Amino acid sequence: MKGGPSKAPHRSLLKADGLTDEEISRPLVAIVNSVNDVIPGHLMLDKIADAVKAGVYMAGGTPLEFATIGVCDGIAMNHAGMRYSLASREVIADSVEIAIQAHAFDAMVMIPNCDKVIPGMLMAAARLDIPTVVVSGGPMLAGKFQGKNVDLDTVFTAVGKVKAGEMSTGELLELENAACPTCGSCAGLFTANSMNCLTEAIGLGLPGNGTIPAVYSERIRLAKRAGMQVMDLFERGVTARQILNRDGIRNAMALDMAFGGSSNTVLHLTAIAHEADADITLDDWSEISAATPNLCRISPASDYHMEDLYAVGGVATIMRELDKKGIVAREAMTVTGQTFGEIVDGARDADGAVVRSIDNPYYPEGGLRILHGNLAMDGCVIKQSAVSAEMREHTGPARVFDCEEDAVEAIFGGRITSGDVVVIRYEGPRGGPGMREMLTPTSAISGMGLSTSVALITDGRFSGATKGPAIGHVSPEAAAGGTIALVNEGDSISINIDEGSITLDVAEDVLAERWASLVQPEPRVTTGYLARYARFVSSADKGAVLL
C-alpha cells in the first residue's frame, strides 16, 4: 500500500495526515476505538487510545485511529431502540473489516467496552487474521446506597419495588443518583464485563483486561503494554487466528461456566467461533457446563462486584482453580507470548469467598444451562447460577404475550401471579427483529417479589443483569415457526433445570392442529437496516449470525 514509486500518491495522502517518511516506513497499526459521549463505558476510551498509541510508538510502530459505533443496552432497554443492539454487532464487525482491508493495516489494537462492541470486534479479528490485541475500557466501580453496594441492576429492580409499594420515589431517585458512580462498563458480571473477561480467557486480551477498574491508573498502563505487545506479535508473525482458535474459545466457555456470565455470551462466542472456523454448538455448551463447576458469583448472582474479583486475582485465579481439574487448555497461545498454562501457573490461589476452590464450588455444574424439549427443539439458555433452589423445577400456566411491552404492562399491572410462566414471543432475531434484551420484565418480576414463583420464557434474550428463572434464546423462534408460536394462554409448561428440559404440556395432535391454523403476524419493520437484518439473520442457537 505504501512501497515503491507507484505508491507515491498513497504516501502523499498519508503525509496529508501529518505523517513523516519515518512514520510511513514503520508498520501501520490500526487503533480501533469505540469512544463516544453516550455510553458510560466509552467515555474514557480516548485516554485508553492515547496510551495504546504511546505503546505502539515506543515499540516502533505508527498508530492510526478510527472509530466504530456502539449501543448502550441500558439506555436502549424496553423501547424500539433495543432492536438495534444485537444487530449493531454485525455493523461493527463489518465496519472494522472494511476499514482494515481498505487501508492495508499491518496490525491492530481493538478498544471496546460494552455489550455488542466486544463480540463485534472479535468477529472482525477472526475474519481479518492480522496481529491483534484487545484492551477494554474496564468495569465501573459499584455505587453505594443505604450502606450496600449497588449497580444498574439495582435500579431496574427498584422500579418494581416502587410499583409494589416497597420503596418510595424519593428513595428511587437517591438510588438512581448513586448506582453508576464512575465511567466504565456496568459494575456487575453483565454482558460487557463477561465478554471482556472471556476475551482474556481466549488469549487476545492481556491479564487484567476484564477486571482492572476503568478509573484505575493500572488500566492506562495496561493499554500502553497492549500497544507494545501488538508490535511483538507483528515481529513474530503471530496473527489473531493462531490465538482465537478452538482451544482459546473452549477456555473462554469454561470460564463462562465457572463464573456464571451473561447468557448473551452463548450468542456471542458461538458467532465468534463461526467467524474463526471453529464452530461450536449448544451441545458443546452442554458438555462444558457439565464438566465445569461454578466457582464465582458476581452481581446479579451475589453482592460481589467486578472490583472484588479484581482484588482477588481476576480471571487467572478462576482459571487456576479450573486447571486443577484439567479443564484448561494449557497449551493455548496468548498475546503475552506465554501459553495459558504459564499464566495460570503464576496466578494467585482462590481466596475462598469471591472465588471458591475447585473442591468447594457453589454448584458442580456451570453457571449457564442449555435446556431442550418440544418448546425449544433446538435449545434455549438459562443462567442457572442466578436461579433460586425452589425454581429449578417448575410447572405453571402460560401467560402469553407477543411483545415485551405487553408483558411489562401486565407485570406492573399486577396481572401476573405466583406460579405463572410468562411467555414473550416474536422477539427473536428475525421476529423482533433484533432479539431485544429484556431486563425490564425480569427486573419487574424480581422487584415485585415474584422471582421465586414466576418463570419467564422468550425467544428474545436477557441482560447479563437478569436473575431468576429467565429462559431465553428459545430456538426455533416464533417467527420461524417454532413451538413457542403455538402456546395458548393457560397451557401448562414444565421446566426442569436439573434434567435440562422444557416442555409444553400439550398433545402432539393438538399442536399439529394449531400449526395448521397458525397465521404469522406481519413483520414489525419493513424498511431500513433492521428489515435487511431480519431477512438474513440465523437463529439464536447458531449465534444469530448473518447468512
Coordinates of C-alpha atoms in Angstrom, one line a residue:
M1 CA 0.0 0.0 0.0
K2 CA 2.9 2.4 0.6
G3 CA 6.1 1.0 -1.1
G4 CA 7.7 1.9 -4.4
P5 CA 7.2 4.7 -6.9
S6 CA 3.7 3.6 -7.9
K7 CA 2.6 4.2 -4.3
A8 CA 3.7 7.9 -4.3
P9 CA 0.0 9.1 -4.4
H10 CA -0.7 6.9 -1.4
R11 CA 2.2 8.3 0.6
S12 CA 1.2 11.8 -0.4
L13 CA -2.2 11.2 1.2
L14 CA -0.6 9.8 4.4
K15 CA 1.6 12.9 4.5
A16 CA -1.5 15.0 4.4
D17 CA -2.3 13.2 7.7
G18 CA 0.9 14.7 9.1
L19 CA 3.0 11.5 8.9
T20 CA 6.7 11.7 8.2
D21 CA 8.6 9.4 5.9
E22 CA 9.9 7.7 9.0
E23 CA 6.4 7.0 10.3
I24 CA 5.2 5.8 7.0
S25 CA 8.1 3.4 6.7
R26 CA 7.1 1.7 10.0
P27 CA 4.3 -0.9 10.4
L28 CA 0.9 0.8 10.4
V29 CA -1.2 -0.2 13.4
A30 CA -4.9 0.4 13.5
I31 CA -6.3 1.7 16.8
V32 CA -9.9 0.6 16.6
N33 CA -11.8 2.7 19.1
S34 CA -15.4 2.8 20.0
V35 CA -15.2 6.0 22.0
N36 CA -18.4 8.1 22.2
D37 CA -20.2 10.5 24.5
V38 CA -23.3 8.3 25.0
I39 CA -22.1 5.1 26.6
P40 CA -20.6 5.4 30.2
G41 CA -18.2 2.6 29.4
H42 CA -16.8 4.5 26.4
L43 CA -16.3 8.0 27.8
M44 CA -12.7 7.4 28.7
L45 CA -11.6 5.4 25.7
D46 CA -9.9 8.4 24.3
K47 CA -7.4 8.1 27.2
I48 CA -7.0 4.4 26.6
A49 CA -6.3 5.1 22.9
D50 CA -3.7 7.7 23.7
A51 CA -2.0 5.1 26.0
V52 CA -2.1 2.4 23.3
K53 CA -0.6 4.8 20.7
A54 CA 2.2 5.6 23.1
G55 CA 2.9 1.9 23.5
V56 CA 2.9 1.4 19.7
Y57 CA 5.3 4.3 19.2
M58 CA 7.6 3.0 21.9
A59 CA 7.8 -0.4 20.2
G60 CA 8.5 1.1 16.7
G61 CA 5.1 1.2 15.0
T62 CA 2.9 4.0 13.7
P63 CA -0.6 4.1 15.2
L64 CA -3.6 5.4 13.3
E65 CA -7.0 5.6 14.9
F66 CA -10.5 5.1 13.6
A67 CA -13.9 4.7 15.3
T68 CA -16.8 2.2 15.4
I69 CA -20.4 2.7 16.6
G70 CA -21.8 1.4 19.8
V71 CA -25.2 1.0 21.5
C72 CA -25.7 1.3 25.3
D73 CA -28.1 -1.6 26.1
G74 CA -29.2 0.1 29.4
I75 CA -30.3 3.2 27.6
A76 CA -31.8 1.3 24.7
M77 CA -33.7 -1.1 27.1
N78 CA -37.5 -1.5 26.8
H79 CA -38.2 0.6 23.7
A80 CA -37.8 0.2 20.0
G81 CA -34.1 1.2 20.2
M82 CA -33.2 -2.2 21.7
R83 CA -33.9 -3.9 18.3
Y84 CA -30.7 -2.3 17.1
S85 CA -28.4 -3.6 19.9
L86 CA -27.6 -7.1 18.7
A87 CA -27.9 -6.0 15.1
S88 CA -25.2 -3.5 15.7
R89 CA -22.7 -6.3 16.4
E90 CA -22.7 -7.1 12.6
V91 CA -22.3 -3.5 11.6
I92 CA -19.3 -3.2 14.0
A93 CA -17.7 -6.3 12.6
D94 CA -18.3 -5.2 9.0
S95 CA -17.0 -1.7 9.6
V96 CA -13.8 -2.9 11.2
E97 CA -13.3 -5.3 8.3
I98 CA -13.9 -2.5 5.8
A99 CA -11.5 0.0 7.4
I100 CA -8.7 -2.5 7.9
Q101 CA -8.8 -4.1 4.5
A102 CA -9.3 -0.8 2.6
H103 CA -6.2 0.8 4.2
A104 CA -4.0 -2.3 4.4
F105 CA -3.1 -2.1 8.1
D106 CA -0.3 -4.4 9.4
A107 CA -1.8 -5.0 12.9
M108 CA -4.5 -3.6 15.1
V109 CA -5.3 -2.9 18.8
M110 CA -9.0 -3.0 19.5
I111 CA -10.5 -0.8 22.2
P112 CA -14.1 -1.9 23.0
N113 CA -16.3 -1.7 26.1
C114 CA -19.9 -2.7 26.5
D115 CA -22.1 -5.4 25.1
K116 CA -22.1 -5.8 21.3
V117 CA -18.9 -3.8 20.6
I118 CA -16.7 -6.5 22.1
P119 CA -18.0 -9.5 20.2
G120 CA -18.3 -7.4 17.0
M121 CA -14.7 -6.5 17.2
L122 CA -13.7 -10.1 18.0
M123 CA -15.7 -11.3 15.0
A124 CA -13.7 -8.9 12.8
A125 CA -10.4 -10.0 14.4
A126 CA -11.2 -13.6 13.4
R127 CA -12.1 -12.6 9.8
L128 CA -9.0 -10.4 9.3
D129 CA -6.4 -12.6 10.9
I130 CA -3.7 -10.0 11.4
P131 CA -1.7 -9.4 14.7
T132 CA -4.3 -8.2 17.2
V133 CA -4.5 -7.2 20.8
V134 CA -7.7 -6.2 22.6
V135 CA -7.7 -3.8 25.6
S136 CA -11.1 -2.8 27.0
G137 CA -12.0 0.3 28.9
G138 CA -12.7 -1.7 32.1
P139 CA -15.5 -2.0 34.6
M140 CA -17.3 0.7 36.6
L141 CA -17.0 0.8 40.3
A142 CA -20.0 -0.2 42.3
G143 CA -22.2 2.5 43.9
K144 CA -23.2 2.9 47.5
F145 CA -26.8 3.2 48.7
Q146 CA -28.1 2.8 52.2
G147 CA -24.9 1.0 53.2
K148 CA -24.9 -1.5 50.4
N149 CA -23.0 -1.9 47.1
V150 CA -25.4 -1.2 44.2
D151 CA -25.3 -1.2 40.4
L152 CA -27.6 -0.6 37.4
D153 CA -29.5 -3.8 38.0
T154 CA -30.4 -2.5 41.4
V155 CA -32.1 0.5 39.8
F156 CA -34.1 -1.7 37.4
T157 CA -35.2 -3.9 40.2
A158 CA -36.1 -0.9 42.3
V159 CA -38.7 0.2 39.8
G160 CA -40.7 -2.9 40.6
K161 CA -40.3 -2.2 44.3
V162 CA -41.8 1.2 43.8
K163 CA -44.7 -0.4 41.9
A164 CA -45.1 -2.9 44.8
G165 CA -45.1 -0.1 47.4
E166 CA -41.8 -1.3 48.9
M167 CA -39.8 1.8 48.0
S168 CA -40.6 5.5 47.7
T169 CA -40.0 7.6 44.6
G170 CA -37.6 9.7 46.7
E171 CA -35.5 6.6 47.6
L172 CA -35.6 5.6 43.9
L173 CA -34.1 9.0 43.0
E174 CA -31.4 8.7 45.6
L175 CA -30.5 5.2 44.2
E176 CA -30.6 6.5 40.6
N177 CA -28.1 9.1 41.6
A178 CA -25.7 6.6 43.3
A179 CA -25.9 3.4 41.3
C180 CA -23.4 4.3 38.5
P181 CA -20.7 6.4 40.1
T182 CA -17.9 6.2 37.6
C183 CA -17.3 5.7 33.9
G184 CA -16.8 2.0 32.8
S185 CA -18.9 -0.9 31.9
C186 CA -21.6 -1.6 34.5
A187 CA -20.2 -3.0 37.7
G188 CA -21.8 -6.4 37.8
L189 CA -21.0 -9.5 35.7
F190 CA -23.3 -8.4 32.9
T191 CA -22.6 -8.9 29.2
A192 CA -19.9 -6.3 28.8
N193 CA -17.8 -7.5 31.7
S194 CA -18.5 -11.1 30.9
M195 CA -17.2 -10.6 27.3
N196 CA -14.1 -8.6 28.4
C197 CA -13.2 -11.4 30.8
L198 CA -13.8 -14.0 28.1
T199 CA -11.5 -12.1 25.7
E200 CA -8.8 -12.5 28.3
A201 CA -9.5 -16.3 28.5
I202 CA -9.5 -16.6 24.7
G203 CA -6.0 -15.1 24.9
L204 CA -6.5 -11.9 22.9
G205 CA -6.6 -9.6 26.0
L206 CA -3.7 -9.1 28.4
P207 CA -4.2 -10.4 32.0
G208 CA -6.4 -7.9 33.8
N209 CA -8.3 -6.9 30.7
G210 CA -11.6 -8.0 32.1
T211 CA -11.3 -6.8 35.7
I212 CA -9.0 -3.8 36.2
P213 CA -11.5 -1.0 37.1
A214 CA -11.9 1.7 34.4
V215 CA -10.8 4.5 36.8
Y216 CA -7.5 2.9 37.9
S217 CA -4.2 4.1 36.5
E218 CA -3.3 0.4 36.1
R219 CA -5.8 0.4 33.1
I220 CA -3.7 3.1 31.4
R221 CA -0.5 1.1 31.9
L222 CA -2.3 -2.0 30.6
A223 CA -3.2 0.0 27.4
K224 CA 0.5 1.0 26.9
R225 CA 1.5 -2.6 27.2
A226 CA -1.2 -3.6 24.7
G227 CA 0.4 -1.2 22.2
M228 CA 3.8 -2.6 22.8
Q229 CA 2.6 -6.2 22.7
V230 CA 0.9 -5.9 19.3
M231 CA 4.3 -4.9 17.8
D232 CA 5.8 -8.0 19.4
L233 CA 3.1 -10.1 17.7
F234 CA 3.8 -8.4 14.4
E235 CA 7.5 -9.1 14.7
R236 CA 6.9 -12.7 15.5
G237 CA 4.2 -13.1 12.8
V238 CA 1.5 -14.2 15.3
T239 CA -2.0 -13.5 14.0
A240 CA -5.4 -13.5 15.6
R241 CA -6.5 -16.9 14.5
Q242 CA -3.4 -18.5 16.0
I243 CA -4.9 -17.4 19.3
L244 CA -8.6 -17.2 18.5
N245 CA -9.0 -20.9 17.8
R246 CA -10.9 -23.9 19.3
D247 CA -8.6 -24.2 22.4
G248 CA -9.0 -20.5 23.2
I249 CA -12.7 -20.5 22.7
R250 CA -13.2 -23.5 24.9
N251 CA -11.1 -21.8 27.6
A252 CA -13.5 -18.9 27.4
M253 CA -16.5 -21.2 27.6
A254 CA -15.1 -22.9 30.7
L255 CA -14.5 -19.5 32.4
D256 CA -18.1 -18.5 31.4
M257 CA -19.4 -21.6 33.2
A258 CA -17.1 -21.1 36.2
F259 CA -18.3 -17.5 36.9
G260 CA -21.8 -17.7 35.5
G261 CA -21.6 -15.0 32.9
S262 CA -24.3 -13.4 30.9
S263 CA -26.4 -15.8 28.8
N264 CA -25.6 -13.4 25.9
T265 CA -22.2 -15.0 25.8
V266 CA -23.7 -18.1 24.3
L267 CA -24.8 -16.0 21.3
H268 CA -21.5 -14.1 21.0
L269 CA -19.0 -16.9 21.5
T270 CA -20.9 -19.0 19.0
A271 CA -20.8 -16.2 16.5
I272 CA -17.1 -15.6 17.1
A273 CA -16.3 -19.3 16.7
H274 CA -18.2 -19.3 13.4
E275 CA -16.0 -16.4 12.1
A276 CA -12.9 -18.3 13.2
D277 CA -14.0 -21.5 11.5
A278 CA -14.0 -23.2 15.0
D279 CA -17.8 -23.7 15.1
I280 CA -19.4 -24.7 18.4
T281 CA -22.9 -25.8 19.1
L282 CA -25.3 -25.9 22.0
D283 CA -24.1 -29.5 22.6
D284 CA -20.6 -28.1 23.2
W285 CA -22.0 -25.7 25.7
S286 CA -23.8 -28.6 27.5
E287 CA -20.7 -30.6 27.6
I288 CA -18.6 -27.9 29.1
S289 CA -21.3 -26.9 31.6
A290 CA -21.5 -30.5 32.8
A291 CA -17.7 -30.6 33.4
T292 CA -17.2 -27.2 34.9
P293 CA -18.1 -26.3 38.5
N294 CA -19.5 -22.8 39.3
L295 CA -16.8 -21.1 41.5
C296 CA -17.7 -17.5 41.4
R297 CA -20.9 -15.4 41.6
I298 CA -20.8 -11.7 40.9
S299 CA -23.8 -9.4 40.8
P300 CA -26.6 -10.0 40.0
A301 CA -25.9 -13.5 41.4
S302 CA -24.4 -12.1 44.6
D303 CA -23.4 -8.8 46.3
Y304 CA -19.8 -9.0 44.9
H305 CA -18.9 -6.8 42.0
M306 CA -16.1 -6.7 39.4
E307 CA -13.8 -4.7 41.7
D308 CA -14.0 -7.6 44.2
L309 CA -13.0 -10.2 41.5
Y310 CA -10.1 -7.9 40.5
A311 CA -8.9 -7.7 44.1
V312 CA -8.5 -11.4 44.5
G313 CA -6.7 -12.0 41.2
G314 CA -9.3 -11.8 38.5
V315 CA -9.7 -14.2 35.6
A316 CA -6.3 -16.0 36.1
T317 CA -7.3 -17.0 39.6
I318 CA -10.5 -18.6 38.4
M319 CA -8.7 -20.4 35.6
R320 CA -6.0 -21.6 38.1
E321 CA -8.7 -23.5 40.0
L322 CA -10.2 -25.0 36.8
D323 CA -6.7 -26.1 35.8
K324 CA -6.6 -28.3 38.9
K325 CA -9.4 -30.3 37.4
G326 CA -7.8 -30.4 34.0
I327 CA -10.4 -28.2 32.4
V328 CA -8.0 -25.5 31.0
A329 CA -6.4 -26.0 27.5
R330 CA -2.9 -25.2 28.9
E331 CA -1.1 -25.0 25.5
A332 CA -3.4 -22.3 24.1
M333 CA -1.4 -19.3 22.9
T334 CA -2.0 -15.8 24.3
V335 CA -1.0 -12.3 23.1
T336 CA 1.5 -12.2 26.0
G337 CA 3.8 -14.8 24.3
Q338 CA 3.0 -17.2 27.2
T339 CA 0.7 -20.2 27.0
F340 CA -2.4 -20.0 29.1
G341 CA -0.9 -22.7 31.3
E342 CA 2.0 -20.5 32.1
I343 CA -0.3 -17.6 33.0
V344 CA -2.4 -19.7 35.4
D345 CA 0.8 -21.2 37.0
G346 CA 1.7 -17.7 38.1
A347 CA -1.8 -16.7 39.3
R348 CA -3.0 -16.4 42.9
D349 CA -4.8 -19.2 44.7
A350 CA -8.6 -18.8 45.2
D351 CA -9.5 -16.7 48.2
G352 CA -12.4 -19.0 49.1
A353 CA -15.0 -16.2 49.1
V354 CA -15.1 -14.3 45.9
V355 CA -13.6 -17.2 44.1
R356 CA -14.2 -20.6 45.7
S357 CA -11.8 -23.5 45.4
I358 CA -12.4 -26.3 42.9
D359 CA -13.3 -28.6 45.9
N360 CA -15.9 -26.2 47.3
P361 CA -18.0 -24.9 44.3
Y362 CA -21.3 -23.2 44.5
Y363 CA -22.6 -25.8 42.2
P364 CA -21.0 -28.8 40.5
E365 CA -22.1 -27.6 37.0
G366 CA -21.6 -24.4 35.1
G367 CA -23.4 -21.1 35.6
L368 CA -25.3 -21.5 32.3
R369 CA -27.5 -24.4 31.3
I370 CA -28.9 -25.5 28.0
L371 CA -32.5 -26.8 28.0
H372 CA -34.2 -28.9 25.3
G373 CA -37.7 -30.1 24.8
N374 CA -40.7 -29.7 22.5
L375 CA -40.9 -25.9 23.4
A376 CA -37.3 -25.5 22.3
M377 CA -36.3 -28.2 19.8
D378 CA -33.0 -26.6 19.0
G379 CA -32.4 -25.4 22.6
C380 CA -32.6 -22.4 24.9
V381 CA -30.4 -20.9 27.6
I382 CA -30.9 -20.2 31.4
K383 CA -28.4 -18.6 33.8
Q384 CA -28.9 -21.3 36.4
S385 CA -26.4 -19.7 38.9
A386 CA -28.9 -16.9 39.4
V387 CA -32.0 -19.2 40.0
S388 CA -33.2 -20.0 43.5
A389 CA -33.4 -23.6 44.5
E390 CA -37.2 -23.7 44.7
M391 CA -37.5 -22.7 41.0
R392 CA -35.1 -25.3 39.5
E393 CA -38.2 -27.3 38.8
H394 CA -41.5 -25.5 38.0
T395 CA -44.8 -26.2 36.2
G396 CA -47.3 -23.5 35.7
P397 CA -49.9 -21.9 33.3
A398 CA -48.6 -19.9 30.4
R399 CA -49.3 -16.2 30.3
V400 CA -48.7 -15.3 26.6
F401 CA -47.6 -12.0 25.1
D402 CA -46.5 -11.2 21.6
C403 CA -44.2 -8.4 22.6
E404 CA -42.2 -7.2 25.6
E405 CA -44.2 -4.1 26.2
D406 CA -47.5 -6.0 26.7
A407 CA -45.7 -8.3 29.2
V408 CA -44.3 -5.4 31.2
E409 CA -47.7 -3.8 31.4
A410 CA -49.2 -7.0 32.7
I411 CA -46.5 -7.5 35.3
F412 CA -46.6 -3.9 36.6
G413 CA -50.4 -4.1 36.5
G414 CA -50.5 -6.9 38.9
R415 CA -51.9 -9.4 36.4
I416 CA -49.1 -11.9 36.8
T417 CA -49.4 -14.1 39.9
S418 CA -47.4 -16.7 41.8
G419 CA -46.9 -19.9 39.7
D420 CA -47.3 -18.3 36.3
V421 CA -45.0 -18.8 33.3
V422 CA -44.7 -15.6 31.3
V423 CA -44.1 -16.3 27.6
I424 CA -42.8 -13.4 25.5
R425 CA -42.6 -14.4 21.8
Y426 CA -41.9 -12.8 18.4
E427 CA -38.9 -11.1 20.0
G428 CA -36.2 -13.4 18.3
P429 CA -33.5 -12.4 15.9
R430 CA -36.0 -12.4 12.9
G431 CA -39.2 -11.7 14.7
G432 CA -38.1 -8.8 16.9
P433 CA -36.3 -8.1 14.7
G434 CA -33.0 -7.9 16.6
M435 CA -33.7 -10.1 19.6
R436 CA -34.3 -7.5 22.2
E437 CA -32.7 -7.7 25.6
M438 CA -35.4 -7.8 28.3
L439 CA -34.1 -6.5 31.6
T440 CA -37.3 -4.6 32.3
P441 CA -39.7 -7.6 32.6
T442 CA -37.2 -9.7 34.6
S443 CA -36.4 -6.8 36.9
A444 CA -40.1 -6.1 37.3
I445 CA -40.8 -9.7 38.3
S446 CA -37.9 -9.6 40.8
G447 CA -38.8 -6.2 42.2
M448 CA -42.4 -7.2 42.8
G449 CA -41.3 -10.3 44.8
L450 CA -42.2 -12.9 42.1
S451 CA -38.7 -14.2 41.2
T452 CA -39.1 -17.3 43.4
S453 CA -42.5 -18.2 42.0
V454 CA -42.8 -17.0 38.4
A455 CA -40.7 -18.1 35.3
L456 CA -40.2 -16.2 32.1
I457 CA -39.6 -17.8 28.7
T458 CA -38.8 -15.9 25.5
D459 CA -37.3 -16.3 22.0
G460 CA -35.6 -12.9 22.8
R461 CA -32.7 -12.6 25.1
F462 CA -31.8 -11.2 28.5
S463 CA -29.4 -8.7 30.0
G464 CA -26.5 -10.1 32.0
A465 CA -28.1 -8.3 34.9
T466 CA -31.1 -10.7 34.8
K467 CA -31.6 -13.1 37.7
G468 CA -34.3 -15.7 38.5
P469 CA -35.8 -18.4 36.2
A470 CA -35.5 -16.5 32.9
I471 CA -35.1 -18.7 29.9
G472 CA -34.1 -17.1 26.6
H473 CA -32.9 -17.8 23.1
V474 CA -35.8 -20.3 22.5
S475 CA -35.0 -21.9 19.1
P476 CA -36.6 -22.1 16.7
E477 CA -38.1 -18.7 17.4
A478 CA -41.8 -17.9 16.9
A479 CA -41.3 -16.1 13.6
A480 CA -39.5 -19.2 12.2
G481 CA -42.4 -21.5 13.2
G482 CA -41.1 -22.6 16.5
T483 CA -43.4 -24.3 19.0
I484 CA -43.4 -21.1 21.1
A485 CA -45.7 -19.6 18.4
L486 CA -48.3 -22.3 19.3
V487 CA -48.5 -21.7 23.0
N488 CA -52.0 -20.6 24.1
E489 CA -53.0 -18.7 27.3
G490 CA -53.3 -21.2 30.2
D491 CA -51.3 -24.1 28.6
S492 CA -49.2 -25.9 31.1
I493 CA -45.4 -25.5 30.8
S494 CA -42.9 -27.6 32.7
I495 CA -39.3 -26.6 33.4
N496 CA -36.7 -28.8 35.0
I497 CA -33.3 -27.3 35.1
D498 CA -31.6 -30.3 36.6
E499 CA -32.9 -32.5 33.8
G500 CA -32.2 -29.9 31.2
S501 CA -35.8 -30.0 29.9
I502 CA -38.5 -27.5 28.9
T503 CA -41.9 -28.9 27.9
L504 CA -45.2 -27.6 26.6
D505 CA -47.7 -30.0 28.1
V506 CA -49.9 -30.2 25.1
A507 CA -50.6 -33.3 23.0
E508 CA -48.8 -33.5 19.6
D509 CA -52.1 -33.8 17.7
V510 CA -53.4 -30.6 19.2
L511 CA -50.1 -28.8 18.4
A512 CA -50.4 -30.1 14.8
E513 CA -53.9 -28.6 14.6
R514 CA -52.6 -25.3 15.9
W515 CA -49.7 -25.3 13.5
A516 CA -52.1 -25.8 10.5
S517 CA -54.2 -22.8 11.5
L518 CA -51.3 -20.5 12.6
V519 CA -51.2 -17.1 11.0
Q520 CA -47.9 -15.4 11.4
P521 CA -48.0 -11.6 12.2
E522 CA -46.8 -9.1 9.6
P523 CA -43.1 -8.0 10.1
R524 CA -42.8 -5.2 12.6
V525 CA -40.1 -3.4 10.5
T526 CA -40.2 -3.4 6.7
T527 CA -37.6 -0.8 5.7
G528 CA -34.0 0.1 6.6
Y529 CA -31.3 -1.9 8.2
L530 CA -33.5 -3.9 10.5
A531 CA -35.6 -5.2 7.6
R532 CA -32.4 -6.4 5.8
Y533 CA -31.1 -7.9 9.1
A534 CA -34.3 -9.9 9.6
R535 CA -34.0 -11.4 6.1
F536 CA -30.5 -12.7 6.6
V537 CA -30.1 -13.4 10.3
S538 CA -29.8 -17.0 11.5
S539 CA -31.4 -18.5 14.7
A540 CA -30.1 -17.9 18.2
D541 CA -28.7 -21.4 18.6
K542 CA -26.4 -20.5 15.6
G543 CA -25.2 -17.3 17.2
A544 CA -27.7 -15.1 15.3
V545 CA -25.0 -14.5 12.6
L546 CA -25.9 -13.1 9.2
L547 CA -26.0 -15.8 6.5

